[in-house]
Amino acid sequence: MLRIIVKEGENIDRALKRYKRKYRNVKVLQELRDRKQYVKPSVLRRAEIKKAAYKEQLFKEE
């Protein structure tokens, strides 16, 4: 559970922004989306290899 302590005199919008940032960093939403559908380990591995190859290609172009 995320806890955001609102400091004395702090704007509520600022505290809400900190909460949203923490929520995004713990990747709760991403994990929920991943668990919606089962993906075989071999498919995950294939996607990781494809992503790595794409990143390597981008670095070579620079």
PDB file of N, CA, C and O in Angstrom:
ATOM      1  N   MET A   1       0.836  -1.175   0.000  1.00  0.00           N
ATOM      2  CA  MET A   1       0.000   0.000   0.000  1.00  0.00           C
ATOM      3  C   MET A   1       0.887   1.248   0.000  1.00  0.00           C
ATOM      4  O   MET A   1       1.805   1.360   0.796  1.00  0.00           O
ATOM      5  N   LEU A   2       0.588   2.152  -0.892  1.00  0.00           N
ATOM      6  CA  LEU A   2       1.365   3.379  -0.999  1.00  0.00           C
ATOM      7  C   LEU A   2       0.858   4.409   0.005  1.00  0.00           C
ATOM      8  O   LEU A   2      -0.340   4.581   0.182  1.00  0.00           O
ATOM      9  N   ARG A   3       1.798   5.082   0.627  1.00  0.00           N
ATOM     10  CA  ARG A   3       1.434   6.132   1.562  1.00  0.00           C
ATOM     11  C   ARG A   3       2.152   7.408   1.163  1.00  0.00           C
ATOM     12  O   ARG A   3       3.365   7.403   0.945  1.00  0.00           O
ATOM     13  N   ILE A   4       1.408   8.458   1.083  1.00  0.00           N
ATOM     14  CA  ILE A   4       1.960   9.768   0.783  1.00  0.00           C
ATOM     15  C   ILE A   4       1.629  10.669   1.964  1.00  0.00           C
ATOM     16  O   ILE A   4       0.458  10.886   2.287  1.00  0.00           O
ATOM     17  N   ILE A   5       2.640  11.178   2.612  1.00  0.00           N
ATOM     18  CA  ILE A   5       2.437  12.078   3.740  1.00  0.00           C
ATOM     19  C   ILE A   5       2.427  13.499   3.194  1.00  0.00           C
ATOM     20  O   ILE A   5       3.407  13.956   2.601  1.00  0.00           O
ATOM     21  N   VAL A   6       1.290  14.170   3.383  1.00  0.00           N
ATOM     22  CA  VAL A   6       1.162  15.542   2.914  1.00  0.00           C
ATOM     23  C   VAL A   6       1.844  16.441   3.929  1.00  0.00           C
ATOM     24  O   VAL A   6       1.489  16.464   5.108  1.00  0.00           O
ATOM     25  N   LYS A   7       2.819  17.193   3.466  1.00  0.00           N
ATOM     26  CA  LYS A   7       3.601  18.048   4.351  1.00  0.00           C
ATOM     27  C   LYS A   7       2.824  19.313   4.688  1.00  0.00           C
ATOM     28  O   LYS A   7       1.882  19.692   3.991  1.00  0.00           O
ATOM     29  N   GLU A   8       3.233  19.938   5.729  1.00  0.00           N
ATOM     30  CA  GLU A   8       2.583  21.165   6.187  1.00  0.00           C
ATOM     31  C   GLU A   8       2.665  22.244   5.110  1.00  0.00           C
ATOM     32  O   GLU A   8       3.753  22.570   4.625  1.00  0.00           O
ATOM     33  N   GLY A   9       1.522  22.768   4.699  1.00  0.00           N
ATOM     34  CA  GLY A   9       1.476  23.823   3.700  1.00  0.00           C
ATOM     35  C   GLY A   9       1.666  23.343   2.272  1.00  0.00           C
ATOM     36  O   GLY A   9       1.756  24.163   1.360  1.00  0.00           O
ATOM     37  N   GLU A  10       1.718  22.018   2.047  1.00  0.00           N
ATOM     38  CA  GLU A  10       1.913  21.492   0.700  1.00  0.00           C
ATOM     39  C   GLU A  10       0.589  21.474  -0.051  1.00  0.00           C
ATOM     40  O   GLU A  10      -0.461  21.142   0.499  1.00  0.00           O
ATOM     41  N   ASN A  11       0.648  21.820  -1.294  1.00  0.00           N
ATOM     42  CA  ASN A  11      -0.531  21.824  -2.147  1.00  0.00           C
ATOM     43  C   ASN A  11      -0.979  20.379  -2.378  1.00  0.00           C
ATOM     44  O   ASN A  11      -0.161  19.485  -2.579  1.00  0.00           O
ATOM     45  N   ILE A  12      -2.295  20.153  -2.378  1.00  0.00           N
ATOM     46  CA  ILE A  12      -2.824  18.796  -2.559  1.00  0.00           C
ATOM     47  C   ILE A  12      -2.503  18.283  -3.965  1.00  0.00           C
ATOM     48  O   ILE A  12      -2.295  17.078  -4.160  1.00  0.00           O
ATOM     49  N   ASP A  13      -2.434  19.173  -4.940  1.00  0.00           N
ATOM     50  CA  ASP A  13      -2.084  18.751  -6.303  1.00  0.00           C
ATOM     51  C   ASP A  13      -0.669  18.195  -6.364  1.00  0.00           C
ATOM     52  O   ASP A  13      -0.390  17.225  -7.065  1.00  0.00           O
ATOM     53  N   ARG A  14       0.215  18.808  -5.602  1.00  0.00           N
ATOM     54  CA  ARG A  14       1.609  18.353  -5.561  1.00  0.00           C
ATOM     55  C   ARG A  14       1.697  16.959  -4.919  1.00  0.00           C
ATOM     56  O   ARG A  14       2.420  16.088  -5.397  1.00  0.00           O
ATOM     57  N   ALA A  15       0.939  16.761  -3.846  1.00  0.00           N
ATOM     58  CA  ALA A  15       0.927  15.458  -3.183  1.00  0.00           C
ATOM     59  C   ALA A  15       0.330  14.392  -4.099  1.00  0.00           C
ATOM     60  O   ALA A  15       0.802  13.255  -4.140  1.00  0.00           O
ATOM     61  N   LEU A  16      -0.709  14.764  -4.830  1.00  0.00           N
ATOM     62  CA  LEU A  16      -1.325  13.830  -5.769  1.00  0.00           C
ATOM     63  C   LEU A  16      -0.354  13.453  -6.875  1.00  0.00           C
ATOM     64  O   LEU A  16      -0.292  12.292  -7.300  1.00  0.00           O
ATOM     65  N   LYS A  17       0.446  14.418  -7.322  1.00  0.00           N
ATOM     66  CA  LYS A  17       1.446  14.155  -8.349  1.00  0.00           C
ATOM     67  C   LYS A  17       2.501  13.176  -7.826  1.00  0.00           C
ATOM     68  O   LYS A  17       2.926  12.259  -8.532  1.00  0.00           O
ATOM     69  N   ARG A  18       2.918  13.341  -6.556  1.00  0.00           N
ATOM     70  CA  ARG A  18       3.881  12.411  -5.965  1.00  0.00           C
ATOM     71  C   ARG A  18       3.290  11.011  -5.865  1.00  0.00           C
ATOM     72  O   ARG A  18       3.964  10.011  -6.117  1.00  0.00           O
ATOM     73  N   TYR A  19       1.997  10.930  -5.515  1.00  0.00           N
ATOM     74  CA  TYR A  19       1.328   9.630  -5.419  1.00  0.00           C
ATOM     75  C   TYR A  19       1.307   8.938  -6.779  1.00  0.00           C
ATOM     76  O   TYR A  19       1.624   7.752  -6.884  1.00  0.00           O
ATOM     77  N   LYS A  20       0.944   9.687  -7.817  1.00  0.00           N
ATOM     78  CA  LYS A  20       0.875   9.097  -9.155  1.00  0.00           C
ATOM     79  C   LYS A  20       2.242   8.602  -9.609  1.00  0.00           C
ATOM     80  O   LYS A  20       2.356   7.554 -10.241  1.00  0.00           O
ATOM     81  N   ARG A  21       3.288   9.352  -9.285  1.00  0.00           N
ATOM     82  CA  ARG A  21       4.644   8.956  -9.663  1.00  0.00           C
ATOM     83  C   ARG A  21       5.038   7.670  -8.948  1.00  0.00           C
ATOM     84  O   ARG A  21       5.595   6.752  -9.555  1.00  0.00           O
ATOM     85  N   LYS A  22       4.741   7.581  -7.651  1.00  0.00           N
ATOM     86  CA  LYS A  22       5.064   6.360  -6.907  1.00  0.00           C
ATOM     87  C   LYS A  22       4.289   5.173  -7.455  1.00  0.00           C
ATOM     88  O   LYS A  22       4.823   4.071  -7.589  1.00  0.00           O
ATOM     89  N   TYR A  23       3.011   5.387  -7.772  1.00  0.00           N
ATOM     90  CA  TYR A  23       2.165   4.324  -8.301  1.00  0.00           C
ATOM     91  C   TYR A  23       2.735   3.795  -9.613  1.00  0.00           C
ATOM     92  O   TYR A  23       2.794   2.592  -9.847  1.00  0.00           O
ATOM     93  N   ARG A  24       3.185   4.713 -10.463  1.00  0.00           N
ATOM     94  CA  ARG A  24       3.751   4.314 -11.757  1.00  0.00           C
ATOM     95  C   ARG A  24       5.071   3.571 -11.572  1.00  0.00           C
ATOM     96  O   ARG A  24       5.350   2.598 -12.265  1.00  0.00           O
ATOM     97  N   ASN A  25       5.875   3.988 -10.595  1.00  0.00           N
ATOM     98  CA  ASN A  25       7.184   3.379 -10.384  1.00  0.00           C
ATOM     99  C   ASN A  25       7.104   1.972  -9.802  1.00  0.00           C
ATOM    100  O   ASN A  25       8.006   1.163 -10.041  1.00  0.00           O
ATOM    101  N   VAL A  26       6.068   1.654  -9.039  1.00  0.00           N
ATOM    102  CA  VAL A  26       5.966   0.305  -8.494  1.00  0.00           C
ATOM    103  C   VAL A  26       5.341  -0.654  -9.499  1.00  0.00           C
ATOM    104  O   VAL A  26       5.271  -1.856  -9.264  1.00  0.00           O
ATOM    105  N   LYS A  27       4.884  -0.133 -10.626  1.00  0.00           N
ATOM    106  CA  LYS A  27       4.384  -0.927 -11.757  1.00  0.00           C
ATOM    107  C   LYS A  27       3.215  -1.833 -11.406  1.00  0.00           C
ATOM    108  O   LYS A  27       3.113  -2.961 -11.859  1.00  0.00           O
ATOM    109  N   VAL A  28       2.296  -1.330 -10.600  1.00  0.00           N
ATOM    110  CA  VAL A  28       1.114  -2.095 -10.221  1.00  0.00           C
ATOM    111  C   VAL A  28       0.232  -2.324 -11.438  1.00  0.00           C
ATOM    112  O   VAL A  28      -0.213  -3.449 -11.707  1.00  0.00           O
ATOM    113  N   LEU A  29      -0.031  -1.269 -12.178  1.00  0.00           N
ATOM    114  CA  LEU A  29      -0.908  -1.362 -13.329  1.00  0.00           C
ATOM    115  C   LEU A  29      -0.329  -2.289 -14.397  1.00  0.00           C
ATOM    116  O   LEU A  29      -1.045  -3.089 -15.009  1.00  0.00           O
ATOM    117  N   GLN A  30       0.978  -2.202 -14.618  1.00  0.00           N
ATOM    118  CA  GLN A  30       1.626  -3.059 -15.614  1.00  0.00           C
ATOM    119  C   GLN A  30       1.490  -4.532 -15.237  1.00  0.00           C
ATOM    120  O   GLN A  30       1.231  -5.383 -16.089  1.00  0.00           O
ATOM    121  N   GLU A  31       1.644  -4.842 -13.951  1.00  0.00           N
ATOM    122  CA  GLU A  31       1.515  -6.229 -13.506  1.00  0.00           C
ATOM    123  C   GLU A  31       0.088  -6.726 -13.684  1.00  0.00           C
ATOM    124  O   GLU A  31      -0.134  -7.876 -14.088  1.00  0.00           O
ATOM    125  N   LEU A  32      -0.893  -5.878 -13.405  1.00  0.00           N
ATOM    126  CA  LEU A  32      -2.288  -6.271 -13.601  1.00  0.00           C
ATOM    127  C   LEU A  32      -2.564  -6.581 -15.068  1.00  0.00           C
ATOM    128  O   LEU A  32      -3.245  -7.561 -15.388  1.00  0.00           O
ATOM    129  N   ARG A  33      -2.032  -5.760 -15.952  1.00  0.00           N
ATOM    130  CA  ARG A  33      -2.241  -5.994 -17.377  1.00  0.00           C
ATOM    131  C   ARG A  33      -1.553  -7.277 -17.830  1.00  0.00           C
ATOM    132  O   ARG A  33      -2.081  -8.007 -18.675  1.00  0.00           O
ATOM    133  N   ASP A  34      -0.382  -7.557 -17.278  1.00  0.00           N
ATOM    134  CA  ASP A  34       0.339  -8.767 -17.649  1.00  0.00           C
ATOM    135  C   ASP A  34      -0.389 -10.021 -17.182  1.00  0.00           C
ATOM    136  O   ASP A  34      -0.348 -11.057 -17.846  1.00  0.00           O
ATOM    137  N   ARG A  35      -1.075  -9.937 -16.063  1.00  0.00           N
ATOM    138  CA  ARG A  35      -1.746 -11.110 -15.506  1.00  0.00           C
ATOM    139  C   ARG A  35      -3.110 -11.379 -16.121  1.00  0.00           C
ATOM    140  O   ARG A  35      -3.729 -12.396 -15.840  1.00  0.00           O
ATOM    141  N   LYS A  36      -3.590 -10.472 -16.954  1.00  0.00           N
ATOM    142  CA  LYS A  36      -4.892 -10.674 -17.585  1.00  0.00           C
ATOM    143  C   LYS A  36      -4.890 -11.898 -18.492  1.00  0.00           C
ATOM    144  O   LYS A  36      -5.881 -12.606 -18.601  1.00  0.00           O
ATOM    145  N   GLN A  37      -3.778 -12.125 -19.153  1.00  0.00           N
ATOM    146  CA  GLN A  37      -3.699 -13.221 -20.110  1.00  0.00           C
ATOM    147  C   GLN A  37      -2.377 -13.954 -19.927  1.00  0.00           C
ATOM    148  O   GLN A  37      -1.331 -13.318 -19.788  1.00  0.00           O
ATOM    149  N   TYR A  38      -2.419 -15.258 -19.940  1.00  0.00           N
ATOM    150  CA  TYR A  38      -1.207 -16.051 -19.778  1.00  0.00           C
ATOM    151  C   TYR A  38      -0.393 -16.019 -21.064  1.00  0.00           C
ATOM    152  O   TYR A  38      -0.924 -16.160 -22.164  1.00  0.00           O
ATOM    153  N   VAL A  39       0.899 -15.824 -20.897  1.00  0.00           N
ATOM    154  CA  VAL A  39       1.817 -15.845 -22.038  1.00  0.00           C
ATOM    155  C   VAL A  39       2.889 -16.893 -21.737  1.00  0.00           C
ATOM    156  O   VAL A  39       3.493 -16.892 -20.660  1.00  0.00           O
ATOM    157  N   LYS A  40       3.096 -17.759 -22.697  1.00  0.00           N
ATOM    158  CA  LYS A  40       4.071 -18.823 -22.501  1.00  0.00           C
ATOM    159  C   LYS A  40       5.471 -18.246 -22.318  1.00  0.00           C
ATOM    160  O   LYS A  40       5.801 -17.214 -22.906  1.00  0.00           O
ATOM    161  N   PRO A  41       6.299 -18.911 -21.513  1.00  0.00           N
ATOM    162  CA  PRO A  41       7.667 -18.422 -21.297  1.00  0.00           C
ATOM    163  C   PRO A  41       8.476 -18.296 -22.586  1.00  0.00           C
ATOM    164  O   PRO A  41       9.276 -17.370 -22.743  1.00  0.00           O
ATOM    165  N   SER A  42       8.252 -19.206 -23.522  1.00  0.00           N
ATOM    166  CA  SER A  42       9.001 -19.135 -24.780  1.00  0.00           C
ATOM    167  C   SER A  42       8.612 -17.894 -25.579  1.00  0.00           C
ATOM    168  O   SER A  42       9.455 -17.276 -26.236  1.00  0.00           O
ATOM    169  N   VAL A  43       7.358 -17.496 -25.504  1.00  0.00           N
ATOM    170  CA  VAL A  43       6.905 -16.301 -26.209  1.00  0.00           C
ATOM    171  C   VAL A  43       7.497 -15.056 -25.550  1.00  0.00           C
ATOM    172  O   VAL A  43       7.918 -14.125 -26.238  1.00  0.00           O
ATOM    173  N   LEU A  44       7.566 -15.052 -24.230  1.00  0.00           N
ATOM    174  CA  LEU A  44       8.179 -13.934 -23.514  1.00  0.00           C
ATOM    175  C   LEU A  44       9.650 -13.797 -23.881  1.00  0.00           C
ATOM    176  O   LEU A  44      10.148 -12.692 -24.133  1.00  0.00           O
ATOM    177  N   ARG A  45      10.340 -14.920 -23.912  1.00  0.00           N
ATOM    178  CA  ARG A  45      11.763 -14.920 -24.242  1.00  0.00           C
ATOM    179  C   ARG A  45      11.979 -14.413 -25.670  1.00  0.00           C
ATOM    180  O   ARG A  45      12.882 -13.619 -25.933  1.00  0.00           O
ATOM    181  N   ARG A  46      11.127 -14.844 -26.585  1.00  0.00           N
ATOM    182  CA  ARG A  46      11.228 -14.406 -27.971  1.00  0.00           C
ATOM    183  C   ARG A  46      11.010 -12.894 -28.081  1.00  0.00           C
ATOM    184  O   ARG A  46      11.710 -12.201 -28.827  1.00  0.00           O
ATOM    185  N   ALA A  47      10.064 -12.365 -27.319  1.00  0.00           N
ATOM    186  CA  ALA A  47       9.793 -10.926 -27.341  1.00  0.00           C
ATOM    187  C   ALA A  47      10.973 -10.144 -26.776  1.00  0.00           C
ATOM    188  O   ALA A  47      11.324  -9.072 -27.295  1.00  0.00           O
ATOM    189  N   GLU A  48      11.593 -10.667 -25.721  1.00  0.00           N
ATOM    190  CA  GLU A  48      12.760  -9.999 -25.136  1.00  0.00           C
ATOM    191  C   GLU A  48      13.927  -9.956 -26.126  1.00  0.00           C
ATOM    192  O   GLU A  48      14.610  -8.939 -26.247  1.00  0.00           O
ATOM    193  N   ILE A  49      14.146 -11.049 -26.845  1.00  0.00           N
ATOM    194  CA  ILE A  49      15.225 -11.108 -27.830  1.00  0.00           C
ATOM    195  C   ILE A  49      14.951 -10.120 -28.964  1.00  0.00           C
ATOM    196  O   ILE A  49      15.854  -9.409 -29.417  1.00  0.00           O
ATOM    197  N   LYS A  50      13.706 -10.057 -29.390  1.00  0.00           N
ATOM    198  CA  LYS A  50      13.333  -9.129 -30.453  1.00  0.00           C
ATOM    199  C   LYS A  50      13.531  -7.684 -30.013  1.00  0.00           C
ATOM    200  O   LYS A  50      14.035  -6.853 -30.770  1.00  0.00           O
ATOM    201  N   LYS A  51      13.158  -7.383 -28.775  1.00  0.00           N
ATOM    202  CA  LYS A  51      13.318  -6.033 -28.239  1.00  0.00           C
ATOM    203  C   LYS A  51      14.800  -5.664 -28.126  1.00  0.00           C
ATOM    204  O   LYS A  51      15.207  -4.546 -28.458  1.00  0.00           O
ATOM    205  N   ALA A  52      15.612  -6.613 -27.677  1.00  0.00           N
ATOM    206  CA  ALA A  52      17.051  -6.373 -27.545  1.00  0.00           C
ATOM    207  C   ALA A  52      17.688  -6.122 -28.913  1.00  0.00           C
ATOM    208  O   ALA A  52      18.552  -5.256 -29.055  1.00  0.00           O
ATOM    209  N   ALA A  53      17.265  -6.873 -29.905  1.00  0.00           N
ATOM    210  CA  ALA A  53      17.805  -6.687 -31.256  1.00  0.00           C
ATOM    211  C   ALA A  53      17.428  -5.308 -31.788  1.00  0.00           C
ATOM    212  O   ALA A  53      18.242  -4.632 -32.434  1.00  0.00           O
ATOM    213  N   TYR A  54      16.222  -4.881 -31.512  1.00  0.00           N
ATOM    214  CA  TYR A  54      15.777  -3.555 -31.956  1.00  0.00           C
ATOM    215  C   TYR A  54      16.596  -2.452 -31.290  1.00  0.00           C
ATOM    216  O   TYR A  54      17.043  -1.510 -31.956  1.00  0.00           O
ATOM    217  N   LYS A  55      16.815  -2.576 -29.989  1.00  0.00           N
ATOM    218  CA  LYS A  55      17.614  -1.581 -29.268  1.00  0.00           C
ATOM    219  C   LYS A  55      19.046  -1.541 -29.790  1.00  0.00           C
ATOM    220  O   LYS A  55      19.633  -0.476 -29.961  1.00  0.00           O
ATOM    221  N   GLU A  56      19.609  -2.707 -30.062  1.00  0.00           N
ATOM    222  CA  GLU A  56      20.976  -2.773 -30.579  1.00  0.00           C
ATOM    223  C   GLU A  56      21.064  -2.095 -31.942  1.00  0.00           C
ATOM    224  O   GLU A  56      22.028  -1.386 -32.242  1.00  0.00           O
ATOM    225  N   GLN A  57      20.047  -2.289 -32.767  1.00  0.00           N
ATOM    226  CA  GLN A  57      20.021  -1.662 -34.069  1.00  0.00           C
ATOM    227  C   GLN A  57      19.973  -0.132 -33.944  1.00  0.00           C
ATOM    228  O   GLN A  57      20.624   0.584 -34.686  1.00  0.00           O
ATOM    229  N   LEU A  58      19.206   0.372 -32.981  1.00  0.00           N
ATOM    230  CA  LEU A  58      19.120   1.816 -32.773  1.00  0.00           C
ATOM    231  C   LEU A  58      20.465   2.386 -32.361  1.00  0.00           C
ATOM    232  O   LEU A  58      20.878   3.460 -32.814  1.00  0.00           O
ATOM    233  N   PHE A  59      21.190   1.672 -31.478  1.00  0.00           N
ATOM    234  CA  PHE A  59      22.492   2.143 -31.030  1.00  0.00           C
ATOM    235  C   PHE A  59      23.513   2.110 -32.161  1.00  0.00           C
ATOM    236  O   PHE A  59      24.395   2.963 -32.244  1.00  0.00           O
ATOM    237  N   LYS A  60      23.409   1.139 -33.052  1.00  0.00           N
ATOM    238  CA  LYS A  60      24.345   1.051 -34.166  1.00  0.00           C
ATOM    239  C   LYS A  60      24.136   2.194 -35.145  1.00  0.00           C
ATOM    240  O   LYS A  60      25.082   2.671 -35.759  1.00  0.00           O
ATOM    241  N   GLU A  61      22.890   2.631 -35.306  1.00  0.00           N
ATOM    242  CA  GLU A  61      22.595   3.730 -36.225  1.00  0.00           C
ATOM    243  C   GLU A  61      23.181   5.041 -35.741  1.00  0.00           C
ATOM    244  O   GLU A  61      23.524   5.900 -36.530  1.00  0.00           O
ATOM    245  N   GLU A  62      23.305   5.220 -34.430  1.00  0.00           N
ATOM    246  CA  GLU A  62      23.849   6.451 -33.876  1.00  0.00           C
ATOM    247  C   GLU A  62      25.318   6.450 -33.937  1.00  0.00           C
ATOM    248  O   GLU A  62      26.165   6.610 -34.475  1.00  0.00           O
TER     249      GLU A  62
END
